């Protein structure tokens, strides 16, 4: 069955009360997984990047981009609280990790899966540490990634003996992404090239609406990841490219219904058809 990931990211805006509300909303929407993000801004950013102004000042929560990122961060202890809350309420907790410190901190929480964002998928130092020290599934997006880089990543996981714990995602890095740039057939390419090597294939979307996600599962994506917010008008970069609860609910509903329908008939005539056949089928003269 296809799994839906509600990507809360930093849409909690640095507030635990909103993080809990996002979890509650994802549960009501019947999402399988809720995913947050973990960064160490001083490690991730250069001094110049840290001290530069936010590129979109209206979205900034600090005087500099570094202060903005610090404001949005939750501590390891807060992530532990969120994971516990998820486990108590029947949804899987996960987090994207953006640097070595974050990878180590989240590994200590032992989630069932950790996500590698497109921006960090060639951070082989971090990937190697995770392969050696983290035993769960590693999910990794292929946004803004060349084919040569894809091959290098896959070969790395094969060398580390972790390719069967790897789930790769077709992704276009943009917020939001136009329909012309989604390129859904990349799912077919990834499935053809790597489907027998990795554990599974997913689709991470930053588009508007939910029609594209339905098409993605018909092409073989078994994980659908969508950004999720309580209100698309909230202050911040990701909210506008996110689904609100009503949209996430419809997405989860439609994904499950289409997943049930994506199969061959078990017999030439189904039981429901036998009844109709007796009543309606042409019987000849």
mmCIF file of C-alpha atoms in Angstrom:
data_model
loop_
_atom_site.group_PDB
_atom_site.id
_atom_site.type_symbol
_atom_site.label_atom_id
_atom_site.label_comp_id
_atom_site.label_asym_id
_atom_site.label_seq_id
_atom_site.Cartn_x
_atom_site.Cartn_y
_atom_site.Cartn_z
ATOM 1 C CA UNK A 1 0.000 0.000 0.000
ATOM 2 C CA UNK A 2 1.231 3.499 -0.873
ATOM 3 C CA UNK A 3 2.311 5.580 2.133
ATOM 4 C CA UNK A 4 1.630 9.314 2.440
ATOM 5 C CA UNK A 5 4.167 11.547 4.183
ATOM 6 C CA UNK A 6 2.954 14.877 5.564
ATOM 7 C CA UNK A 7 6.080 17.048 5.345
ATOM 8 C CA UNK A 8 5.642 19.473 8.227
ATOM 9 C CA UNK A 9 9.251 20.600 7.862
ATOM 10 C CA UNK A 10 9.646 23.888 9.722
ATOM 11 C CA UNK A 11 6.036 24.915 9.192
ATOM 12 C CA UNK A 12 5.665 24.815 12.972
ATOM 13 C CA UNK A 13 7.458 28.199 12.875
ATOM 14 C CA UNK A 14 9.569 27.241 15.878
ATOM 15 C CA UNK A 15 6.563 26.617 18.112
ATOM 16 C CA UNK A 16 5.893 23.284 19.807
ATOM 17 C CA UNK A 17 2.170 23.978 20.112
ATOM 18 C CA UNK A 18 1.903 24.295 16.336
ATOM 19 C CA UNK A 19 4.076 21.185 15.877
ATOM 20 C CA UNK A 20 1.592 19.204 17.980
ATOM 21 C CA UNK A 21 -1.300 20.683 16.012
ATOM 22 C CA UNK A 22 0.387 19.588 12.778
ATOM 23 C CA UNK A 23 0.690 16.046 14.129
ATOM 24 C CA UNK A 24 -2.958 16.013 15.203
ATOM 25 C CA UNK A 25 -4.061 17.330 11.811
ATOM 26 C CA UNK A 26 -1.930 14.765 9.943
ATOM 27 C CA UNK A 27 -3.537 11.997 12.003
ATOM 28 C CA UNK A 28 -7.037 13.268 11.199
ATOM 29 C CA UNK A 29 -6.052 13.367 7.521
ATOM 30 C CA UNK A 30 -4.937 9.703 7.847
ATOM 31 C CA UNK A 31 -1.363 10.363 6.734
ATOM 32 C CA UNK A 32 1.026 7.488 7.473
ATOM 33 C CA UNK A 33 4.081 9.563 8.388
ATOM 34 C CA UNK A 34 4.754 13.111 9.528
ATOM 35 C CA UNK A 35 8.193 14.497 8.810
ATOM 36 C CA UNK A 36 9.984 17.461 10.365
ATOM 37 C CA UNK A 37 13.437 18.953 9.654
ATOM 38 C CA UNK A 38 16.603 19.282 11.744
ATOM 39 C CA UNK A 39 19.416 21.721 11.007
ATOM 40 C CA UNK A 40 22.422 23.093 12.830
ATOM 41 C CA UNK A 41 22.567 26.527 11.153
ATOM 42 C CA UNK A 42 26.087 27.388 12.328
ATOM 43 C CA UNK A 43 27.378 24.101 10.899
ATOM 44 C CA UNK A 44 25.303 24.170 7.736
ATOM 45 C CA UNK A 45 25.853 27.798 6.716
ATOM 46 C CA UNK A 46 29.036 29.686 5.965
ATOM 47 C CA UNK A 47 29.686 32.780 8.087
ATOM 48 C CA UNK A 48 28.678 34.934 5.126
ATOM 49 C CA UNK A 49 25.439 32.995 4.588
ATOM 50 C CA UNK A 50 24.641 33.087 8.302
ATOM 51 C CA UNK A 51 25.067 36.858 8.539
ATOM 52 C CA UNK A 52 23.368 37.703 5.241
ATOM 53 C CA UNK A 53 19.798 38.990 5.219
ATOM 54 C CA UNK A 54 16.974 36.603 4.348
ATOM 55 C CA UNK A 55 16.430 36.701 0.553
ATOM 56 C CA UNK A 56 12.719 37.379 1.180
ATOM 57 C CA UNK A 57 12.657 39.699 4.228
ATOM 58 C CA UNK A 58 8.883 39.362 4.652
ATOM 59 C CA UNK A 59 9.381 35.654 5.422
ATOM 60 C CA UNK A 60 12.225 36.144 7.896
ATOM 61 C CA UNK A 61 12.055 35.398 11.619
ATOM 62 C CA UNK A 62 15.396 37.101 12.337
ATOM 63 C CA UNK A 63 17.665 39.980 11.354
ATOM 64 C CA UNK A 64 19.923 37.606 9.375
ATOM 65 C CA UNK A 65 19.321 34.346 7.532
ATOM 66 C CA UNK A 66 21.184 32.528 10.305
ATOM 67 C CA UNK A 67 18.985 34.047 13.000
ATOM 68 C CA UNK A 68 15.955 33.123 10.911
ATOM 69 C CA UNK A 69 17.061 29.486 10.724
ATOM 70 C CA UNK A 70 17.890 29.383 14.449
ATOM 71 C CA UNK A 71 14.412 30.697 15.291
ATOM 72 C CA UNK A 72 12.784 27.840 13.351
ATOM 73 C CA UNK A 73 14.857 25.080 14.953
ATOM 74 C CA UNK A 74 13.584 22.642 17.572
ATOM 75 C CA UNK A 75 16.027 20.963 19.955
ATOM 76 C CA UNK A 76 16.807 17.263 20.031
ATOM 77 C CA UNK A 77 14.777 17.031 23.242
ATOM 78 C CA UNK A 78 11.790 18.659 21.547
ATOM 79 C CA UNK A 79 12.074 16.228 18.649
ATOM 80 C CA UNK A 80 12.109 13.393 21.192
ATOM 81 C CA UNK A 81 8.853 14.748 22.631
ATOM 82 C CA UNK A 82 7.291 14.911 19.165
ATOM 83 C CA UNK A 83 8.397 11.356 18.377
ATOM 84 C CA UNK A 84 6.874 10.099 21.627
ATOM 85 C CA UNK A 85 3.635 11.941 20.875
ATOM 86 C CA UNK A 86 3.509 10.407 17.380
ATOM 87 C CA UNK A 87 4.050 6.911 18.763
ATOM 88 C CA UNK A 88 1.317 7.402 21.341
ATOM 89 C CA UNK A 89 -1.139 8.564 18.678
ATOM 90 C CA UNK A 90 -0.480 6.102 15.873
ATOM 91 C CA UNK A 91 1.522 8.006 13.269
ATOM 92 C CA UNK A 92 5.165 7.490 12.254
ATOM 93 C CA UNK A 93 7.608 10.267 13.156
ATOM 94 C CA UNK A 94 10.496 11.176 10.869
ATOM 95 C CA UNK A 95 12.886 14.034 10.230
ATOM 96 C CA UNK A 96 15.069 15.313 7.404
ATOM 97 C CA UNK A 97 18.663 15.896 8.518
ATOM 98 C CA UNK A 98 20.772 18.629 6.918
ATOM 99 C CA UNK A 99 24.176 18.210 8.588
ATOM 100 C CA UNK A 100 26.301 15.800 10.611
ATOM 101 C CA UNK A 101 25.259 17.137 14.016
ATOM 102 C CA UNK A 102 21.584 16.826 13.121
ATOM 103 C CA UNK A 103 22.125 13.313 11.735
ATOM 104 C CA UNK A 104 23.755 12.228 14.989
ATOM 105 C CA UNK A 105 21.094 13.829 17.167
ATOM 106 C CA UNK A 106 18.170 12.308 15.267
ATOM 107 C CA UNK A 107 19.873 8.891 15.091
ATOM 108 C CA UNK A 108 19.911 8.903 18.900
ATOM 109 C CA UNK A 109 16.096 9.037 18.775
ATOM 110 C CA UNK A 110 16.036 5.873 16.629
ATOM 111 C CA UNK A 111 13.190 6.764 14.234
ATOM 112 C CA UNK A 112 12.107 4.139 11.720
ATOM 113 C CA UNK A 113 13.247 6.340 8.832
ATOM 114 C CA UNK A 114 15.457 9.367 8.270
ATOM 115 C CA UNK A 115 15.192 11.594 5.182
ATOM 116 C CA UNK A 116 18.082 13.088 3.246
ATOM 117 C CA UNK A 117 16.952 16.247 1.417
ATOM 118 C CA UNK A 118 18.038 16.875 -2.164
ATOM 119 C CA UNK A 119 20.425 19.588 -1.007
ATOM 120 C CA UNK A 120 22.432 17.090 1.074
ATOM 121 C CA UNK A 121 22.297 13.935 -1.037
ATOM 122 C CA UNK A 122 25.977 14.250 -2.033
ATOM 123 C CA UNK A 123 27.143 14.874 1.527
ATOM 124 C CA UNK A 124 28.907 11.504 1.542
ATOM 125 C CA UNK A 125 30.558 12.118 4.897
ATOM 126 C CA UNK A 126 27.132 12.357 6.518
ATOM 127 C CA UNK A 127 25.735 9.494 4.430
ATOM 128 C CA UNK A 128 28.640 7.251 5.423
ATOM 129 C CA UNK A 129 28.112 8.020 9.110
ATOM 130 C CA UNK A 130 24.408 7.191 8.795
ATOM 131 C CA UNK A 131 25.113 3.959 6.921
ATOM 132 C CA UNK A 132 27.449 2.852 9.728
ATOM 133 C CA UNK A 133 25.461 4.058 12.718
ATOM 134 C CA UNK A 134 21.769 4.215 11.787
ATOM 135 C CA UNK A 135 19.914 0.953 11.186
ATOM 136 C CA UNK A 136 16.566 2.226 9.880
ATOM 137 C CA UNK A 137 15.435 3.147 6.389
ATOM 138 C CA UNK A 138 17.198 6.020 4.643
ATOM 139 C CA UNK A 139 14.950 8.030 2.316
ATOM 140 C CA UNK A 140 16.699 10.315 -0.167
ATOM 141 C CA UNK A 141 15.414 12.852 -2.715
ATOM 142 C CA UNK A 142 16.922 13.299 -6.181
ATOM 143 C CA UNK A 143 15.940 16.945 -6.722
ATOM 144 C CA UNK A 144 18.583 19.185 -8.390
ATOM 145 C CA UNK A 145 20.740 16.085 -8.928
ATOM 146 C CA UNK A 146 22.534 15.053 -12.133
ATOM 147 C CA UNK A 147 22.338 11.499 -13.460
ATOM 148 C CA UNK A 148 26.036 11.023 -12.696
ATOM 149 C CA UNK A 149 25.410 12.115 -9.111
ATOM 150 C CA UNK A 150 22.475 9.704 -8.889
ATOM 151 C CA UNK A 151 24.681 6.832 -10.014
ATOM 152 C CA UNK A 152 27.382 7.806 -7.525
ATOM 153 C CA UNK A 153 24.835 7.866 -4.692
ATOM 154 C CA UNK A 154 23.408 4.463 -5.615
ATOM 155 C CA UNK A 155 26.899 2.944 -5.939
ATOM 156 C CA UNK A 156 27.821 4.408 -2.550
ATOM 157 C CA UNK A 157 24.852 2.721 -0.862
ATOM 158 C CA UNK A 158 25.652 -0.561 -2.636
ATOM 159 C CA UNK A 159 29.253 -0.375 -1.413
ATOM 160 C CA UNK A 160 28.020 0.302 2.120
ATOM 161 C CA UNK A 161 25.610 -2.648 1.874
ATOM 162 C CA UNK A 162 22.637 -0.376 2.583
ATOM 163 C CA UNK A 163 20.969 -0.118 -0.838
ATOM 164 C CA UNK A 164 18.070 -2.343 0.262
ATOM 165 C CA UNK A 165 17.372 0.124 3.076
ATOM 166 C CA UNK A 166 17.291 3.016 0.605
ATOM 167 C CA UNK A 167 14.131 4.688 -0.742
ATOM 168 C CA UNK A 168 14.773 7.222 -3.518
ATOM 169 C CA UNK A 169 12.382 9.997 -4.520
ATOM 170 C CA UNK A 170 11.735 11.621 -7.846
ATOM 171 C CA UNK A 171 11.696 15.363 -7.099
ATOM 172 C CA UNK A 172 11.965 18.765 -8.727
ATOM 173 C CA UNK A 173 13.434 21.336 -6.366
ATOM 174 C CA UNK A 174 11.260 24.449 -6.549
ATOM 175 C CA UNK A 175 8.638 26.086 -4.307
ATOM 176 C CA UNK A 176 6.100 25.818 -5.815
ATOM 177 C CA UNK A 177 6.892 23.818 -8.988
ATOM 178 C CA UNK A 178 4.960 24.439 -12.210
ATOM 179 C CA UNK A 179 3.271 21.447 -13.798
ATOM 180 C CA UNK A 180 5.660 21.683 -16.758
ATOM 181 C CA UNK A 181 8.594 21.113 -14.395
ATOM 182 C CA UNK A 182 7.234 18.191 -12.351
ATOM 183 C CA UNK A 183 8.379 15.625 -14.959
ATOM 184 C CA UNK A 184 6.481 12.647 -13.581
ATOM 185 C CA UNK A 185 8.058 10.197 -16.027
ATOM 186 C CA UNK A 186 11.261 10.494 -13.991
ATOM 187 C CA UNK A 187 9.523 8.027 -11.659
ATOM 188 C CA UNK A 188 9.433 5.531 -14.531
ATOM 189 C CA UNK A 189 13.127 6.140 -15.259
ATOM 190 C CA UNK A 190 14.178 5.690 -11.635
ATOM 191 C CA UNK A 191 12.074 2.550 -11.363
ATOM 192 C CA UNK A 192 13.641 1.104 -14.525
ATOM 193 C CA UNK A 193 17.228 1.981 -13.572
ATOM 194 C CA UNK A 194 17.190 1.401 -9.825
ATOM 195 C CA UNK A 195 13.955 -0.384 -8.921
ATOM 196 C CA UNK A 196 15.727 -3.720 -8.426
ATOM 197 C CA UNK A 197 18.617 -2.156 -6.522
ATOM 198 C CA UNK A 198 16.920 0.019 -3.886
ATOM 199 C CA UNK A 199 14.125 -0.786 -1.459
ATOM 200 C CA UNK A 200 11.512 1.449 -3.074
ATOM 201 C CA UNK A 201 10.690 4.516 -5.164
ATOM 202 C CA UNK A 202 8.829 7.598 -3.983
ATOM 203 C CA UNK A 203 7.678 10.985 -5.235
ATOM 204 C CA UNK A 204 8.293 14.252 -3.389
ATOM 205 C CA UNK A 205 6.130 17.047 -4.763
ATOM 206 C CA UNK A 206 6.189 20.799 -4.311
ATOM 207 C CA UNK A 207 3.331 21.546 -6.695
ATOM 208 C CA UNK A 208 -0.228 22.796 -6.285
ATOM 209 C CA UNK A 209 -3.240 20.499 -5.983
ATOM 210 C CA UNK A 210 -3.326 16.714 -5.673
ATOM 211 C CA UNK A 211 -3.989 15.380 -9.187
ATOM 212 C CA UNK A 212 -0.290 14.861 -9.935
ATOM 213 C CA UNK A 213 0.185 12.628 -6.887
ATOM 214 C CA UNK A 214 -2.503 10.244 -8.117
ATOM 215 C CA UNK A 215 -0.667 9.959 -11.421
ATOM 216 C CA UNK A 216 2.586 9.355 -9.530
ATOM 217 C CA UNK A 217 1.294 6.214 -7.871
ATOM 218 C CA UNK A 218 0.071 4.818 -11.195
ATOM 219 C CA UNK A 219 3.693 5.132 -12.382
ATOM 220 C CA UNK A 220 4.989 3.136 -9.430
ATOM 221 C CA UNK A 221 5.720 5.593 -6.616
ATOM 222 C CA UNK A 222 4.995 3.907 -3.291
ATOM 223 C CA UNK A 223 5.703 6.940 -1.100
ATOM 224 C CA UNK A 224 4.050 10.310 -1.688
ATOM 225 C CA UNK A 225 5.592 13.215 0.225
ATOM 226 C CA UNK A 226 3.853 16.599 0.309
ATOM 227 C CA UNK A 227 4.571 19.722 2.334
ATOM 228 C CA UNK A 228 1.896 20.273 4.976
ATOM 229 C CA UNK A 229 0.731 23.357 6.863
ATOM 230 C CA UNK A 230 -2.195 24.493 8.954
ATOM 231 C CA UNK A 231 -2.566 27.674 6.891
ATOM 232 C CA UNK A 232 -0.955 28.502 3.538
ATOM 233 C CA UNK A 233 -0.984 32.210 4.412
ATOM 234 C CA UNK A 234 1.330 31.729 7.423
ATOM 235 C CA UNK A 235 4.648 33.594 7.353
ATOM 236 C CA UNK A 236 7.424 31.539 5.772
ATOM 237 C CA UNK A 237 8.750 30.155 2.510
ATOM 238 C CA UNK A 238 7.195 26.673 2.451
ATOM 239 C CA UNK A 239 3.593 27.422 3.429
ATOM 240 C CA UNK A 240 2.509 28.542 -0.044
ATOM 241 C CA UNK A 241 3.726 25.256 -1.575
ATOM 242 C CA UNK A 242 2.047 23.148 1.125
ATOM 243 C CA UNK A 243 -1.285 21.391 1.469
ATOM 244 C CA UNK A 244 -3.657 22.505 4.204
ATOM 245 C CA UNK A 245 -5.523 19.815 6.181
ATOM 246 C CA UNK A 246 -8.487 19.716 3.775
ATOM 247 C CA UNK A 247 -6.140 19.087 0.854
ATOM 248 C CA UNK A 248 -4.095 16.499 2.759
ATOM 249 C CA UNK A 249 -7.275 14.667 3.767
ATOM 250 C CA UNK A 250 -8.417 14.484 0.126
ATOM 251 C CA UNK A 251 -4.950 13.389 -0.972
ATOM 252 C CA UNK A 252 -4.809 10.533 1.564
ATOM 253 C CA UNK A 253 -8.363 9.466 0.683
ATOM 254 C CA UNK A 254 -7.736 9.474 -3.057
ATOM 255 C CA UNK A 255 -4.325 7.784 -2.795
ATOM 256 C CA UNK A 256 -5.847 4.911 -0.826
ATOM 257 C CA UNK A 257 -8.813 4.520 -3.146
ATOM 258 C CA UNK A 258 -6.670 4.533 -6.277
ATOM 259 C CA UNK A 259 -4.181 2.145 -4.631
ATOM 260 C CA UNK A 260 -6.989 -0.340 -4.038
ATOM 261 C CA UNK A 261 -8.017 -0.073 -7.691
ATOM 262 C CA UNK A 262 -4.519 -0.546 -9.144
ATOM 263 C CA UNK A 263 -4.618 -4.314 -9.671
ATOM 264 C CA UNK A 264 -5.639 -6.987 -12.137
ATOM 265 C CA UNK A 265 -8.767 -9.029 -11.783
ATOM 266 C CA UNK A 266 -8.183 -12.142 -9.659
ATOM 267 C CA UNK A 267 -10.536 -14.122 -11.901
ATOM 268 C CA UNK A 268 -11.947 -13.543 -15.369
ATOM 269 C CA UNK A 269 -15.283 -12.672 -13.801
ATOM 270 C CA UNK A 270 -15.507 -11.057 -10.390
ATOM 271 C CA UNK A 271 -18.276 -11.997 -7.968
ATOM 272 C CA UNK A 272 -19.961 -8.643 -8.522
ATOM 273 C CA UNK A 273 -19.977 -9.354 -12.275
ATOM 274 C CA UNK A 274 -21.466 -12.825 -11.921
ATOM 275 C CA UNK A 275 -24.632 -11.302 -10.481
ATOM 276 C CA UNK A 276 -24.881 -8.777 -13.296
ATOM 277 C CA UNK A 277 -23.997 -11.369 -15.926
ATOM 278 C CA UNK A 278 -26.953 -13.536 -14.956
ATOM 279 C CA UNK A 279 -29.259 -10.531 -15.182
ATOM 280 C CA UNK A 280 -27.887 -8.577 -18.141
ATOM 281 C CA UNK A 281 -25.631 -10.661 -20.407
ATOM 282 C CA UNK A 282 -26.887 -11.397 -23.928
ATOM 283 C CA UNK A 283 -28.211 -14.969 -23.988
ATOM 284 C CA UNK A 284 -28.789 -15.390 -27.685
ATOM 285 C CA UNK A 285 -32.014 -16.274 -29.499
#
